[in-house]
Short mmCIF file of C-alpha atoms and ligand atoms in Angstrom, two decimals:
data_model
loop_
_atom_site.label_atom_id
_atom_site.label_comp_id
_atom_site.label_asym_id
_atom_site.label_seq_id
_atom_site.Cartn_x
_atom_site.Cartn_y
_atom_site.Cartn_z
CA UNK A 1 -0.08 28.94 -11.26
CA UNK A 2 -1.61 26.41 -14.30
CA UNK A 3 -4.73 27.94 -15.30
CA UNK A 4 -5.68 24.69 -16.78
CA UNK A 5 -4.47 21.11 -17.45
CA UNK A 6 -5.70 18.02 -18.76
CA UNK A 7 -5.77 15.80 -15.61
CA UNK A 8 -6.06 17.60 -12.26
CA UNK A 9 -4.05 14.74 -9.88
CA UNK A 10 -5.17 15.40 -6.35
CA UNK A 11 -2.80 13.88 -3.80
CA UNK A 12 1.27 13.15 -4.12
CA UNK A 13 1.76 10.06 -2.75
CA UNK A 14 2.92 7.01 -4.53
CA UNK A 15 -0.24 6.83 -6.60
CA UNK A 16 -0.74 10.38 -7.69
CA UNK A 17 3.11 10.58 -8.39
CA UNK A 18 2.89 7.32 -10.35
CA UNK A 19 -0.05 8.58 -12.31
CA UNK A 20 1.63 12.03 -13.32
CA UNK A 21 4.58 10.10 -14.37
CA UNK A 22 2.92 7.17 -16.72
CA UNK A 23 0.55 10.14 -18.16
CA UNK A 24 3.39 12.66 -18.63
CA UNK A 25 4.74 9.35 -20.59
CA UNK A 26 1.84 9.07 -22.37
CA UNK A 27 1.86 12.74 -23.69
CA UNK A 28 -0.66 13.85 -20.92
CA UNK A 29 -0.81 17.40 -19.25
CA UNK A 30 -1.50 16.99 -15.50
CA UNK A 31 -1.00 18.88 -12.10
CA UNK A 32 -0.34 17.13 -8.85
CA UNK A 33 -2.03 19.22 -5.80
CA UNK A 34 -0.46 17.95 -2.64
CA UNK A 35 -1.57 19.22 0.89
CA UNK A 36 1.34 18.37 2.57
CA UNK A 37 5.07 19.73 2.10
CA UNK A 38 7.57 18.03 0.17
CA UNK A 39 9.69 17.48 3.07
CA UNK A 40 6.23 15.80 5.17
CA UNK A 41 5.77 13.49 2.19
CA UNK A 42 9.26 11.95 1.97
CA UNK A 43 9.39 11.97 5.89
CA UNK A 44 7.06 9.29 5.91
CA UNK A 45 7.87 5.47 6.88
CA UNK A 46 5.67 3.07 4.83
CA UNK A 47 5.45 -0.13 4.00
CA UNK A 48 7.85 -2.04 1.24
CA UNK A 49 7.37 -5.09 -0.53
CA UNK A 50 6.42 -5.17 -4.66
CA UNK A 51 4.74 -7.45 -6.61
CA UNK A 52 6.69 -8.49 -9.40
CA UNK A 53 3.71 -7.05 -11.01
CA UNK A 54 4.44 -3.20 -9.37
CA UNK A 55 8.46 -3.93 -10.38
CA UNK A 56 7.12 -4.11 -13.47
CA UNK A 57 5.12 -1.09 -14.03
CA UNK A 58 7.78 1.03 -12.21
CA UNK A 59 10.48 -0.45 -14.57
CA UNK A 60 8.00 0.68 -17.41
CA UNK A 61 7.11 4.19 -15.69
CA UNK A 62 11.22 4.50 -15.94
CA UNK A 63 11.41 4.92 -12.10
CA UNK A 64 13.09 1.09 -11.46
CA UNK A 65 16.80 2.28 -11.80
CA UNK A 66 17.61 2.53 -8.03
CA UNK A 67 14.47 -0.16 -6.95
CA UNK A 68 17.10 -2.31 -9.20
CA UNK A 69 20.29 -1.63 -7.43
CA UNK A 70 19.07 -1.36 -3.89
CA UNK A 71 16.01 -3.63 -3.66
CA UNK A 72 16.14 -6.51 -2.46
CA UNK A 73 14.68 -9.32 -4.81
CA UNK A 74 13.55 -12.16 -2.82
CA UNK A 75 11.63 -15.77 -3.11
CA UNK A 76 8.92 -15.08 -0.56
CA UNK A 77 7.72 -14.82 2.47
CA UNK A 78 7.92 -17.40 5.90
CA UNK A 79 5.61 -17.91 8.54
CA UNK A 80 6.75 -19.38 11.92
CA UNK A 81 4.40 -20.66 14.80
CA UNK A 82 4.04 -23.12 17.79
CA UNK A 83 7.55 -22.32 18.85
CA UNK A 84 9.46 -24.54 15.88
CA UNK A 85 7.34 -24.63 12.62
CA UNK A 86 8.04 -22.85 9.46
CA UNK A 87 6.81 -22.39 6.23
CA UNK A 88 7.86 -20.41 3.16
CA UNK A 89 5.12 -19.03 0.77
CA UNK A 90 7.47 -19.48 -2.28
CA UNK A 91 5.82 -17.28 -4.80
CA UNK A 92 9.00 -18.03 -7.01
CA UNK A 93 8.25 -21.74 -6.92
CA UNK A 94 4.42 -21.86 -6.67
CA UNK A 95 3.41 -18.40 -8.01
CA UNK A 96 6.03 -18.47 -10.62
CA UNK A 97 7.49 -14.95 -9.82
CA UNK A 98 9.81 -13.54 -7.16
CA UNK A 99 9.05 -10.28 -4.85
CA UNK A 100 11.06 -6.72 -4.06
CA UNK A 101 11.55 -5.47 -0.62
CA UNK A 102 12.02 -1.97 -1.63
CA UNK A 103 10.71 0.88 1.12
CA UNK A 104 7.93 3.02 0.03
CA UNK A 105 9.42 6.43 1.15
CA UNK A 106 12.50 5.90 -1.24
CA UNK A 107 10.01 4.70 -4.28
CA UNK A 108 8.78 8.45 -3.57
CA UNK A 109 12.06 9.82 -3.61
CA UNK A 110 12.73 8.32 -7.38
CA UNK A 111 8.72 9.40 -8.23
CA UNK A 112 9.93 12.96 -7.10
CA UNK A 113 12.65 12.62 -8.81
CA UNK A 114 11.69 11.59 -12.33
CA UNK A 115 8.93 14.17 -11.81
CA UNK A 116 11.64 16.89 -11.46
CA UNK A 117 13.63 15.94 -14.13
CA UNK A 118 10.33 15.92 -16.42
CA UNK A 119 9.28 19.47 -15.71
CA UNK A 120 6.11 17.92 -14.14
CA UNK A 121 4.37 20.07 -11.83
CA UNK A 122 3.77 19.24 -8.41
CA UNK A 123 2.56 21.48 -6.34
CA UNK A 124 2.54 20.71 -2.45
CA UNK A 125 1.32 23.12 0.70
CA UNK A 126 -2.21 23.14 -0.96
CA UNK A 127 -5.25 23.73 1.27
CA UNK A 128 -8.36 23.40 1.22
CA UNK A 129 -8.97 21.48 -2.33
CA UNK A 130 -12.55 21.31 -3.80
CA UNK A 131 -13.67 19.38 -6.78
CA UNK A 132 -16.16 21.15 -8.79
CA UNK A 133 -18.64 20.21 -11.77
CA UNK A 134 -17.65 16.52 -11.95
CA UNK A 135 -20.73 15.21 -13.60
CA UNK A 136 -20.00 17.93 -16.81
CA UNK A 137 -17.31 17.82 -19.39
CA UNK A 138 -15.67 20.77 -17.88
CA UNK A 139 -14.58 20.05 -14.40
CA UNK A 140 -12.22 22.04 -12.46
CA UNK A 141 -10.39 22.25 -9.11
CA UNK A 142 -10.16 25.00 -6.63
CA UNK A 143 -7.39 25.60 -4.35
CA UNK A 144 -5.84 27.75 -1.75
CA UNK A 145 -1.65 28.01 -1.96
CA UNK A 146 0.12 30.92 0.46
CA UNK A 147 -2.91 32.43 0.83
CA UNK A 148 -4.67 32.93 -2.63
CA UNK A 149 -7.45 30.57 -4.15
CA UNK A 150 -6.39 29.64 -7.56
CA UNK A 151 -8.93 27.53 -9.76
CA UNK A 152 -8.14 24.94 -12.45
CA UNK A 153 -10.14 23.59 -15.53
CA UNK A 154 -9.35 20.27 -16.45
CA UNK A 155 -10.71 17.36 -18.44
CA UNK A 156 -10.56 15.06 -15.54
CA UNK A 157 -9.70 14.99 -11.69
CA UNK A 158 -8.18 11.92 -10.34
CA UNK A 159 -8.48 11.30 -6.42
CA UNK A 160 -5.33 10.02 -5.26
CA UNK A 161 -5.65 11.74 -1.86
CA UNK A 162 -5.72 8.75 0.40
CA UNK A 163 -7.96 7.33 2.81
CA UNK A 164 -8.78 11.45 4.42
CA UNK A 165 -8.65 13.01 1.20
CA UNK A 166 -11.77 15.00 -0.14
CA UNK A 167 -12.07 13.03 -3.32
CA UNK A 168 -14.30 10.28 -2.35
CA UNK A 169 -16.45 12.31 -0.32
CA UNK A 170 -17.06 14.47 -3.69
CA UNK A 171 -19.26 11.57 -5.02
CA UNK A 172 -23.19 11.84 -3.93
CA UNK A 173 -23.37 9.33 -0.65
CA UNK A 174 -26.43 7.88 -2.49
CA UNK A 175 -24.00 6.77 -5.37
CA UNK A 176 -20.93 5.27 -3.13
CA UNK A 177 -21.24 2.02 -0.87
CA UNK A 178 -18.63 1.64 1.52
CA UNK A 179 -17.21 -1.67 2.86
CA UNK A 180 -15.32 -1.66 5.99
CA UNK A 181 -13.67 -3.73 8.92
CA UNK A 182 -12.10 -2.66 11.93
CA UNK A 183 -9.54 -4.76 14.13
CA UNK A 184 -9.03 -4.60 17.73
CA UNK A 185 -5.62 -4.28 17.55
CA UNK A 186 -2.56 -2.49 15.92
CA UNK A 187 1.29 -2.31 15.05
CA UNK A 188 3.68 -1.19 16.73
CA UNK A 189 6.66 -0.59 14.30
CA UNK A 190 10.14 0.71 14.64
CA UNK A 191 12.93 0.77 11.75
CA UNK A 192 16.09 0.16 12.97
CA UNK A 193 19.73 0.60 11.27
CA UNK A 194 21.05 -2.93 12.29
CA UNK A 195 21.09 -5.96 9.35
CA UNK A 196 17.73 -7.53 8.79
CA UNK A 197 17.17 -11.58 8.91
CA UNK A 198 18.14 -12.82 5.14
CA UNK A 199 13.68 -13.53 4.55
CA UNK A 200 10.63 -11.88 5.63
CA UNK A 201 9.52 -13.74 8.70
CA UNK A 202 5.62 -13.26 9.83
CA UNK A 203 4.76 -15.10 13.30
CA UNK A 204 2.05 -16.40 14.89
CA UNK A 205 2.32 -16.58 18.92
CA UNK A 206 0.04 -17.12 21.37
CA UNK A 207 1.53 -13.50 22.73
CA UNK A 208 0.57 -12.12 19.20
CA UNK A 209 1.55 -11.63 15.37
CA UNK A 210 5.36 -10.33 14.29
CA UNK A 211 7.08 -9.54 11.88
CA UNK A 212 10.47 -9.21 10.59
CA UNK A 213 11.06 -7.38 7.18
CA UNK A 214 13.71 -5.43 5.49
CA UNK A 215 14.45 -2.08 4.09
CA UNK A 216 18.37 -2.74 2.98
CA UNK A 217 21.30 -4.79 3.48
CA UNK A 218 21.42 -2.63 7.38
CA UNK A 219 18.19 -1.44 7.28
CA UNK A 220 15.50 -3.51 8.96
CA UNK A 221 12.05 -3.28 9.81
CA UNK A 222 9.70 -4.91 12.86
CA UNK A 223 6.49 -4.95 13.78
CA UNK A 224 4.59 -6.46 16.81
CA UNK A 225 0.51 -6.43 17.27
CA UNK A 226 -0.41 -3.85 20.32
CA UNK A 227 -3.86 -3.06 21.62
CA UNK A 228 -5.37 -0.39 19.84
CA UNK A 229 -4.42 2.19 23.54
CA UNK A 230 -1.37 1.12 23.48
CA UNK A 231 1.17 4.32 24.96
CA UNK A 232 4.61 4.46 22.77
CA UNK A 233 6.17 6.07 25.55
CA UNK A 234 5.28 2.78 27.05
CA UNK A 235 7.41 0.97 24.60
CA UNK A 236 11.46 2.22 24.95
CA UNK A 237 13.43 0.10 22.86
CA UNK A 238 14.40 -2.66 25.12
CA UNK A 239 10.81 -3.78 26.04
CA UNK A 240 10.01 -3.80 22.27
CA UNK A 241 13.01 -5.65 21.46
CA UNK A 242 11.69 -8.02 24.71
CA UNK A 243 8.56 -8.57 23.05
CA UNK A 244 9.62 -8.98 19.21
CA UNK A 245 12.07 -11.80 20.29
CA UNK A 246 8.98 -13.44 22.93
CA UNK A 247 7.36 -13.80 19.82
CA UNK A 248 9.84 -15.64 17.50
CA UNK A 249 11.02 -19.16 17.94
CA UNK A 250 14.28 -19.59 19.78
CA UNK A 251 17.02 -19.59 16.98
CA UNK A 252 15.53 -16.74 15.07
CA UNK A 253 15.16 -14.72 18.41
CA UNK A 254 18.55 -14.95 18.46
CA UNK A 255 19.38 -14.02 14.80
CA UNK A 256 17.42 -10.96 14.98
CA UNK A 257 20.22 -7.81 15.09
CA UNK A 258 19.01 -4.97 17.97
CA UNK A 259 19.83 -1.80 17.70
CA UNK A 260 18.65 2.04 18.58
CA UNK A 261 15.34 2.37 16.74
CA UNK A 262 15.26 5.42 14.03
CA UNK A 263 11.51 5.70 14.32
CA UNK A 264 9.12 4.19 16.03
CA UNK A 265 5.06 4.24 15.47
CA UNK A 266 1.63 2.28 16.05
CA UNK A 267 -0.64 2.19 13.46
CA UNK A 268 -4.18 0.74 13.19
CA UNK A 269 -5.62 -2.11 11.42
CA UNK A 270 -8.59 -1.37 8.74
CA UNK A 271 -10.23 -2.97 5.75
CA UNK A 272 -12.28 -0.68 3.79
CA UNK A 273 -13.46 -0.72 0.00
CA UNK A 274 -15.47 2.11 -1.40
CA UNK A 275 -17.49 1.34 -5.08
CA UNK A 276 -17.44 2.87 -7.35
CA UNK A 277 -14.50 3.99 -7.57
CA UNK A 278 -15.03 7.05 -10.42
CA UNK A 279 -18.14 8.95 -10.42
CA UNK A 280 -18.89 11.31 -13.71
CA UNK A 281 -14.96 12.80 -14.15
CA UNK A 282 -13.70 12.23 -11.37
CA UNK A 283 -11.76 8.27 -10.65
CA UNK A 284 -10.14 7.30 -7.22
CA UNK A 285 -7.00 5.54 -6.91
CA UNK A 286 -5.13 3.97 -4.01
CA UNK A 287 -6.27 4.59 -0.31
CA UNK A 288 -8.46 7.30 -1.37
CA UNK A 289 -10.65 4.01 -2.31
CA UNK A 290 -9.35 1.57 -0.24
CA UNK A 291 -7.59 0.18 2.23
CA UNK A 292 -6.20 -3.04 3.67
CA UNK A 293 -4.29 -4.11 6.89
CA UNK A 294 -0.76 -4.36 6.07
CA UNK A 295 -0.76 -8.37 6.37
CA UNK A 296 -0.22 -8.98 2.96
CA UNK A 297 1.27 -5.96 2.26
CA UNK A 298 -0.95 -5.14 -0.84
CA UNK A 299 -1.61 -1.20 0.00
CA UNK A 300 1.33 -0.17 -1.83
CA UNK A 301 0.74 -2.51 -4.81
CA UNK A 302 -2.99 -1.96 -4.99
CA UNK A 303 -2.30 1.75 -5.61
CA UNK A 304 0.10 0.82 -8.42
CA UNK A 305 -2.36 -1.50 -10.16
CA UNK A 306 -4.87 0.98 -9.83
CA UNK A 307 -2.87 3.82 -11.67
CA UNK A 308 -1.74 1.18 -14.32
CA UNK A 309 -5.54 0.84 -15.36
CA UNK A 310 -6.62 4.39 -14.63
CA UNK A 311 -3.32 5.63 -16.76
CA UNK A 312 -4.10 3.24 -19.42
CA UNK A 313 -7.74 3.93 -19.62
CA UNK A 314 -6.71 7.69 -20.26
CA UNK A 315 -4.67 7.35 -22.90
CA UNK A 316 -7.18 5.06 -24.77
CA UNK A 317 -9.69 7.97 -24.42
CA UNK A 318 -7.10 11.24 -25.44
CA UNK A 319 -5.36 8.54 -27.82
CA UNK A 320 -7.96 7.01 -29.68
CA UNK A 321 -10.98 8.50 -28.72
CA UNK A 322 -12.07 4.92 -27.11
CA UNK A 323 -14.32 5.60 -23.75
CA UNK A 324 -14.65 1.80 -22.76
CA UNK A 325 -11.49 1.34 -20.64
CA UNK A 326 -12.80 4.68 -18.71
CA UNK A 327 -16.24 3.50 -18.56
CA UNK A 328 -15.09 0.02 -16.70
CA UNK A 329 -12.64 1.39 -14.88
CA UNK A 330 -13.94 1.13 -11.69
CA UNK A 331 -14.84 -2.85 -11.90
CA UNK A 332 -11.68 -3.70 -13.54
CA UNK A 333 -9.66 -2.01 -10.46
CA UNK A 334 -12.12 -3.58 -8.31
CA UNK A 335 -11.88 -7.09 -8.87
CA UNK A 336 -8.33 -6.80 -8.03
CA UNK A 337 -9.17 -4.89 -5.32
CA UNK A 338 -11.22 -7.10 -3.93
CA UNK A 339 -9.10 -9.91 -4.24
CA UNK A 340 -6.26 -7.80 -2.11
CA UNK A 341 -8.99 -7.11 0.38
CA UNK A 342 -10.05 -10.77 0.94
CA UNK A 343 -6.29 -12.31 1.18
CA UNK A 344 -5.08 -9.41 3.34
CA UNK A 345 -8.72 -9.69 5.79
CA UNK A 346 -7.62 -13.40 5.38
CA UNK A 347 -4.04 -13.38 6.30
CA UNK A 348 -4.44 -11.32 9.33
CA UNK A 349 -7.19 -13.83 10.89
CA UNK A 350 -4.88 -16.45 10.19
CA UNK A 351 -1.76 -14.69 12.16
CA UNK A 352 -3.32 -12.49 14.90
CA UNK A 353 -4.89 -12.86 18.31
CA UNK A 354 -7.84 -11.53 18.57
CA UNK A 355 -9.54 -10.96 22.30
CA UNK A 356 -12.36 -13.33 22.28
CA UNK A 357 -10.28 -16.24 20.64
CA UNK A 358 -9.14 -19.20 22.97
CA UNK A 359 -7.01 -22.02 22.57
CA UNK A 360 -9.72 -23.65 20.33
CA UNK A 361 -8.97 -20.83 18.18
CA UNK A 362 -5.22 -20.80 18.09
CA UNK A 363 -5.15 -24.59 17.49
CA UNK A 364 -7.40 -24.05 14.53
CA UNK A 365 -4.76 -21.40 13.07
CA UNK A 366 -1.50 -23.90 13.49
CA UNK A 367 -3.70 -26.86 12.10
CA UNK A 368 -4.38 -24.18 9.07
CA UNK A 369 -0.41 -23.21 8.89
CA UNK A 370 0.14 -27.05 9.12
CA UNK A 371 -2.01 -27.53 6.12
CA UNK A 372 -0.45 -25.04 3.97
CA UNK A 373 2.89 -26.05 4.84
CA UNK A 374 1.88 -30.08 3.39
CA UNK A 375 -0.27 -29.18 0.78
CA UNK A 376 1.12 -27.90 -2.62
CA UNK A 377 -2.83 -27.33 -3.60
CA UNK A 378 -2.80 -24.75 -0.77
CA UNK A 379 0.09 -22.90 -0.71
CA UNK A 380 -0.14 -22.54 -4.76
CA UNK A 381 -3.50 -21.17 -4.11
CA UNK A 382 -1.95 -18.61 -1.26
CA UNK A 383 0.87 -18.00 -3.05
CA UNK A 384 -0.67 -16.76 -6.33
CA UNK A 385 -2.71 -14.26 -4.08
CA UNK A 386 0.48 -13.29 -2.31
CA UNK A 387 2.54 -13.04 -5.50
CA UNK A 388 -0.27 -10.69 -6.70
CA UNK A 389 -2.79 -10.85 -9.06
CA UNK A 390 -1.83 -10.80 -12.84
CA UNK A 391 -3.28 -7.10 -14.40
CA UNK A 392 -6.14 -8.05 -16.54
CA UNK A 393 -5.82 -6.86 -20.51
N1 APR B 1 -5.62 17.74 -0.82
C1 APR B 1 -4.41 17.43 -1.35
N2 APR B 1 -3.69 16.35 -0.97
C2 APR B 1 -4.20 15.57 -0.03
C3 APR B 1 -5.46 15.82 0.56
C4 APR B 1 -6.17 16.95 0.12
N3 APR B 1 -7.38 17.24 0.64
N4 APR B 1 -5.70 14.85 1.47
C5 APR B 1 -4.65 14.01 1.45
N5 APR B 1 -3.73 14.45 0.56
C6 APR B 1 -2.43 13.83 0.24
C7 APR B 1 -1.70 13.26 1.44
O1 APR B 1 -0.94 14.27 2.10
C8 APR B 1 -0.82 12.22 0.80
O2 APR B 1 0.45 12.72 0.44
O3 APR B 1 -2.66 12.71 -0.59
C9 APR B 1 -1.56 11.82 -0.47
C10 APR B 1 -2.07 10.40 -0.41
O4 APR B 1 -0.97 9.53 -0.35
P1 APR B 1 -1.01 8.11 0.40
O5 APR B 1 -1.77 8.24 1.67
O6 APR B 1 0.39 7.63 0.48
O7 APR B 1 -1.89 7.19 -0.57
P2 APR B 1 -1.55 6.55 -1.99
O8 APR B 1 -0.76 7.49 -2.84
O9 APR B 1 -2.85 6.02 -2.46
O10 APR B 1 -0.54 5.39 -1.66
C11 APR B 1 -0.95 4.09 -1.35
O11 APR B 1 0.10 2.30 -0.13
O12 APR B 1 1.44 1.29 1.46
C12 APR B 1 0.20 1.85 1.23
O13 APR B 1 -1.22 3.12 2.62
C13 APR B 1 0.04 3.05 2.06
O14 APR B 1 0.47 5.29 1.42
C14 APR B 1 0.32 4.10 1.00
C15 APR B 1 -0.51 3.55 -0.06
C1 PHB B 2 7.15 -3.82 5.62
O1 PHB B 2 8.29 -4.09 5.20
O2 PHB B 2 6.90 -2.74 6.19
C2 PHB B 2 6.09 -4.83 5.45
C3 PHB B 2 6.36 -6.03 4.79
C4 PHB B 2 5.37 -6.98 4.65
C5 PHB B 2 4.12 -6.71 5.15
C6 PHB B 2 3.83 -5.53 5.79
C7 PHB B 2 4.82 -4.58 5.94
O3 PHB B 2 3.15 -7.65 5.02
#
């Protein structure tokens, strides 16, 4: 086991993998401690759609190869509601860039990957992780691995453990604020090995928000909103394939492909921001500092973003000696951050039903969808939120 590194990477999902691969780029030591097992980790069905911005940076982290074979580039997003309107958010057109469907659990599969191939050290089946000495120059991680507690001295820890990691809990409660929504509601997803409609479809019904996305050329993914109790065992197939199609005006109800679902799974709805995000040594990246309701599927790209700063800010500091990009860290990631957390808070009031709305409410929505599909003002301004935020130098 490393007796010592130069970054201590706690967590192995996209972010922490992303970080150990643009450092390890950079000519920077670190270790990757992930609780889970390898297998767990790549098991997992995430969301998939990158910002031209996240294409980027994974091109550059030289982990794009198979994103550029398999992905699948497109021009946006539509929304359909009242039965027979449509929109497209054009982010090509009115954003000036296009977007990737690509699934997260394969990006993991190529972070793995290039990790392998670079000798980097990930270490998963971790328990109980603690962060030690954080506000000193000589921090260092302990850790328990078949049985034995192993410690690690590093120059700096970086929390990339997710929203129930230990990372941002090791900052004081005095110092952190945390920001947070709940929704009374959830999705129920299942990923299904049938073709996908050719775009990204997101619907507002008065039974509730859909969606339709993609994971392949026969790979596609849907979504419906459930209460929060919803039962899956409730929810075989052909009532979910019911519902999705209830939702969806008549011609697309009938392009939609059904099929056996491969997995099926509810998951809640949460906005949640936690400042500052680093605290002496240690800085938090991804869902370990925030997280947004999948509406406008920033998660994903908001941990990429992240890692592109904290990564950079790094190798100003072992490069160069220069302390400023680490010292502002945490309000450059945030302002992007924040901007994520408003449009994807945003989006999901504008699509879902919520239990005290009535038909005041849902009027108010379509006369909203109605605006942004007449106004080019509007649906620039959506669409450069959508498109995703240009990194700031
Ligand atoms: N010790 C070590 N590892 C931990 C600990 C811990 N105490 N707690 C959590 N982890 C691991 C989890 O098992 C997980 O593999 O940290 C990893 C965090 O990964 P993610 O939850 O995937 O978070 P992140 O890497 O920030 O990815 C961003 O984008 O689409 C969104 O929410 C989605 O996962 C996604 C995220
Ligand atoms: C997905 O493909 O899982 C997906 C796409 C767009 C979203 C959310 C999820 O807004």
């Amino acid at each position: 086991m490393p007796e010592s590194t130069q970054v201590v990477i706690v967590g192995g999902g996209p972010a922490g993998l992303l970080l150990s691969q643009r450092l390890h780029l950079e000519d920077i030591d670190s270790v990757v401690l992930e609780r889970q097992s390898r297998a767990h980790v790549l098991g997992r069905i995430r969301a998939g759609l990158l910002e031209w911005g996240s294409v980027e940076v994974l091109r550059d982290s030289g982990v794009g190869a198979r994103m550029d074979r398999e992905g699948l580039e497109h021009d946006g997003s539509d929304i359909v509601w009242g039965g027979a309107h449509r929109l497209t958010m054009d982010t090509r057109r009115f954003a000036g860039r296009p977007m990737m469907a690509y699934g997260q659990t394969r990006l993991t599969e190529d972070l793995y990957r290039a990790r392998d191939a670079n000798g980097g050290v990930v270490l998963d089946r971790v328990e109980d992780v603690v962060l030690h000495d954080l506000a000193s120059a000589t921090p260092s991680v302990t850790y328990e691995r078949d049985g034995r507690r192993y410690r690690i001295a590093c120059d700096f820890v970086a929390g990339c453990d997710g929203f129930h990691g230990v990372s941002r809990q090791a900052i004081p409660s005095a110092q952190r604020r945390e920001f947070e929504k709940t929704y009374p509601f959830g999705w129920l997803g299942i990923l299904s090995e049938t073709p996908p409609l050719p775009e990204l479809v997101y619907a507002n019904s008065p039974r509730g928000f859909a969606l339709s996305s993609q994971r392949g050329p026969s790979m596609a993914r849907y979504y419906v909103q459930c209460p929060l109790d919803t039962d899956l065992g409730d929810w075989p197939d052909e009532r979910f394939w019911e519902e999705l199609k209830a939702r969806y005006p008549a011609a697309l109800a009938d392009a939609i492909v059904t099929g056996p679902s491969i997995e099926k799974s509810i998951a809640p709805l949460r906005s949640f921001v936690s400042e500052p995000m680093s605290w002496g040594r240690l800085f938090l990246a991804g869902d370990a500092a925030h997280i947004v309701p999948p509406t406008g599927a920033k998660g994903l790209n908001l941990a990429i973003s992240d890692v592109f700063y904290l990564a950079r800010a790094l190798a100003a500091h072992y490069r160069r000696g220069d302390e400023t990009c680490l010292a502002s860290y945490s309000e450059t990631a945030l302002r992007r951050v924040w901007g994520a957390a408003r449009f994807s808070w945003w989006l999901t009031g504008l699509l879902h039903r919520f239990p005290d709305q009535g038909a005041f409410d849902l009027r108010a929505q379509e006369q909203e969808l109605q605006h942004m599909a007449t106004s080019e003002a509007y649906m620039t301004a959506v669409c450069e939120q959508y498109a995703g935020l240009p990194f700031e130098d």
